[in-house]
Short mmCIF file of C-alpha atoms in Angstrom, two decimals:
data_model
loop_
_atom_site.label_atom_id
_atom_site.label_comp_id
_atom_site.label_asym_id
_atom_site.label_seq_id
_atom_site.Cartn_x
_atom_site.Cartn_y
_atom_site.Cartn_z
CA UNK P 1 0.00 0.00 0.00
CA UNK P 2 2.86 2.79 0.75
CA UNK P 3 4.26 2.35 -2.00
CA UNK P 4 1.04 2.59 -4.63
CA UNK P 5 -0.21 5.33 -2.57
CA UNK P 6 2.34 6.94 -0.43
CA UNK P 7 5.23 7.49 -3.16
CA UNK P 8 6.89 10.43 -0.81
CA UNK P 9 8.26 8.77 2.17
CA UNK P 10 6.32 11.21 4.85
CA UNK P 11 3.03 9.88 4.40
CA UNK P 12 0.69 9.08 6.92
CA UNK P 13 -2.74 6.81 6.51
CA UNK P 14 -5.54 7.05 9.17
CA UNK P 15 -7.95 4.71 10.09
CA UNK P 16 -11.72 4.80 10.69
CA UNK P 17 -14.41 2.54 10.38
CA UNK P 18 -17.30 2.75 7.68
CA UNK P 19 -19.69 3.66 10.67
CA UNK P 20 -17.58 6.45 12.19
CA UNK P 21 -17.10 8.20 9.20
CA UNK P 22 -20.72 8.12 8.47
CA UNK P 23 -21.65 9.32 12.28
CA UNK P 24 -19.08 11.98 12.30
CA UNK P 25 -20.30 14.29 8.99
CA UNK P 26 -21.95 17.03 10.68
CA UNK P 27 -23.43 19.33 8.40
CA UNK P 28 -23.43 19.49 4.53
CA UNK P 29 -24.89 22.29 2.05
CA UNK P 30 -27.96 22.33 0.34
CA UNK P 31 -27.93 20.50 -3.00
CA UNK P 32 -24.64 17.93 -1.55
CA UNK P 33 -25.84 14.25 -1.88
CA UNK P 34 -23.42 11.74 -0.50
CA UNK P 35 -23.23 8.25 -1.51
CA UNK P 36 -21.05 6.04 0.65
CA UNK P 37 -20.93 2.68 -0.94
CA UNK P 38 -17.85 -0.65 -0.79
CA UNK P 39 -16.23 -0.89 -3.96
CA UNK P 40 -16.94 -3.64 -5.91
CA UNK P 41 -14.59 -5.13 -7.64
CA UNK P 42 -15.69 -7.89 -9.35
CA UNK P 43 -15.65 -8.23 -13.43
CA UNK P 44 -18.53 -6.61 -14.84
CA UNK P 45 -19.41 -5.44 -18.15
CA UNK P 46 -19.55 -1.97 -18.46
CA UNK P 47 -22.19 0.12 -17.15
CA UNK P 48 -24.27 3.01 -18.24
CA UNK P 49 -24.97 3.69 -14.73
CA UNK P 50 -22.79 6.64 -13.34
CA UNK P 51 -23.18 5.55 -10.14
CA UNK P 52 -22.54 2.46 -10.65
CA UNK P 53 -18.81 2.95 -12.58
CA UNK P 54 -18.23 5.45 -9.21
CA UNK P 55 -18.11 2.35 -7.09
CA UNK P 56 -16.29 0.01 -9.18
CA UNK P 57 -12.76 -0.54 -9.63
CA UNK P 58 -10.51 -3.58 -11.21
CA UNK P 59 -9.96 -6.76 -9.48
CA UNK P 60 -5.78 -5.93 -9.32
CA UNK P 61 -7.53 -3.50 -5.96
CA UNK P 62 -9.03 -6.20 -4.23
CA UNK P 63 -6.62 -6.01 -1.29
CA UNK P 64 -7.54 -2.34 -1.02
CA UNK P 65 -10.53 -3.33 0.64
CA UNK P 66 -12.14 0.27 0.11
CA UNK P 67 -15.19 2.32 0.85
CA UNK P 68 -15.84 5.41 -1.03
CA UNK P 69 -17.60 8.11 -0.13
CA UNK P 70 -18.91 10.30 -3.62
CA UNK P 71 -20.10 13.89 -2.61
CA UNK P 72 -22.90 14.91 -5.90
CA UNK P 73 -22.83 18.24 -5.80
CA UNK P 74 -26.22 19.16 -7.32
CA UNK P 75 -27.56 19.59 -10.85
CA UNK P 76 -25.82 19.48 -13.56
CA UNK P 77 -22.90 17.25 -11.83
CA UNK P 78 -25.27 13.89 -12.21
CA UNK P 79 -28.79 13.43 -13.34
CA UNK P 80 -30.02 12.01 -9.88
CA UNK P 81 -33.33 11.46 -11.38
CA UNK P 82 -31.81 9.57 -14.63
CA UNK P 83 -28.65 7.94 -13.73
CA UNK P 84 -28.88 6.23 -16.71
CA UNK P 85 -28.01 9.79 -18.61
CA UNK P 86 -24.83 9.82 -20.31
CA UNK P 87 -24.81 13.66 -21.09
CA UNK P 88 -21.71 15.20 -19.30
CA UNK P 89 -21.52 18.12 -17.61
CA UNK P 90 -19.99 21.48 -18.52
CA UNK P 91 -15.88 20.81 -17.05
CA UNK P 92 -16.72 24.72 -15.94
CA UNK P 93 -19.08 24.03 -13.39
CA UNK P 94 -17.47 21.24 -12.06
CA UNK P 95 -13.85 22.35 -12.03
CA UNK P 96 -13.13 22.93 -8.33
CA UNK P 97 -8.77 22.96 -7.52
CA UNK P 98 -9.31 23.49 -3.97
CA UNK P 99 -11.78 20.71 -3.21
CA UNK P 100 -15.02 20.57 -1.30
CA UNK P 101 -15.35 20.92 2.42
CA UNK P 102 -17.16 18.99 4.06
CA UNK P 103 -17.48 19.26 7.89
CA UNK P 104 -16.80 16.12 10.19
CA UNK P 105 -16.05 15.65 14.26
CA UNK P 106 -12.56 14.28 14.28
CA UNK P 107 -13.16 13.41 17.59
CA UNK P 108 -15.35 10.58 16.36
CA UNK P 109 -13.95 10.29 12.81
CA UNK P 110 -9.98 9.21 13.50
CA UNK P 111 -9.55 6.26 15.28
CA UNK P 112 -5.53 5.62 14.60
CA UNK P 113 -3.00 7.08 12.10
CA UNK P 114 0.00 4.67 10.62
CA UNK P 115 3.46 6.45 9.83
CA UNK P 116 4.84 5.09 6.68
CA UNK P 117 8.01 3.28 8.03
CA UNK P 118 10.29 5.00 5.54
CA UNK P 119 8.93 8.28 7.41
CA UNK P 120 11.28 10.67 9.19
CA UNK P 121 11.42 11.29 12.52
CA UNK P 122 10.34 14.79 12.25
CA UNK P 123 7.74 13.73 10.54
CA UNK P 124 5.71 11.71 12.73
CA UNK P 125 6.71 14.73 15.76
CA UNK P 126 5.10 16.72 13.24
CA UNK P 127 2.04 15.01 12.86
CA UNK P 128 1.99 14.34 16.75
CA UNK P 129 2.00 18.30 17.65
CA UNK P 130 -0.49 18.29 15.37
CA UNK P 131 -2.80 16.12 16.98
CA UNK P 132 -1.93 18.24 20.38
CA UNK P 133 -3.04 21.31 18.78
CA UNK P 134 -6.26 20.12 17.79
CA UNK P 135 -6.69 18.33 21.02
CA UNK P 136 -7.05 15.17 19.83
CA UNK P 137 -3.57 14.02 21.36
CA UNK P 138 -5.55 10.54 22.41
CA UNK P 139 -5.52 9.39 19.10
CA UNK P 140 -2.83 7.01 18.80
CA UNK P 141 -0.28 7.32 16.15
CA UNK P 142 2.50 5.15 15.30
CA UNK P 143 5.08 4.04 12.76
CA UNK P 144 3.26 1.30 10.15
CA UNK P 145 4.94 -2.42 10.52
CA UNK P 146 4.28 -2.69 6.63
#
């Protein structure tokens, strides 16, 4: 895993559960539809569902073992009411570089963060004060044995 997904070697991972990230959104904008789904990733033939090719991924991931959580941000993004649709929508209105906010309790959300092991010392201090300045210094950190 650190090295498909953590290619700089002061990387970190956290871990929740499915549950605890769903419990610990708090509020979200008018119009924001989440789906929070496990990947499938069996062989399928393609779909014309949008939703459907959100939540699948090649059977090469298997050992990812991965939920995703897909924020639709209203119309225009997805036809909600046709997800069979294949019209696209406008790149303009969807073009968004510094991402979408979306308020959750980190109290309940982070249950442990890994270290990649090729990590610096520095590093994981870093990530440590961190978690002391946003008072969540009981959530356990450590170095990952992978």
């Amino acid at each position: 895993m650190w090295l498909n997904y953590g290619v700089e070697e002061n990387s970190i991972a956290i871990q929740t559960t499915v549950q605890k990230l769903f419990d610990s959104i708090k509020t979200l904008k008018d119009g924001y539809n989440l789906y929070l789904e496990k990947i499938d990733y069996e062989k399928k033939p393609p779909s014309t569902n949008w939703l459907d090719v959100m939540f699948n991924k090649g059977e090469s991931y298997n050992f990812e073992k991965e939920f995703r959580l897909l924020n639709v941000m209203g119309p225009g993004i997805a036809n909600l009411n046709y997800p069979f649709s294949n019209s696209l929508p406008n790149i303009k209105d969807i073009n968004n570089p510094d991402g979408i906010y979306i308020d959750v309790d980190l109290d309940n959300f982070l249950e442990r963060i890994y270290i990649s092991s090729r990590a610096e010392q520095y590093f994981k201090n870093d990530v440590e004060n961190e978690l002391n300045q946003a008072n969540c210094n009981y959530i356990k950190c450590s170095y990952s044995k992978l």
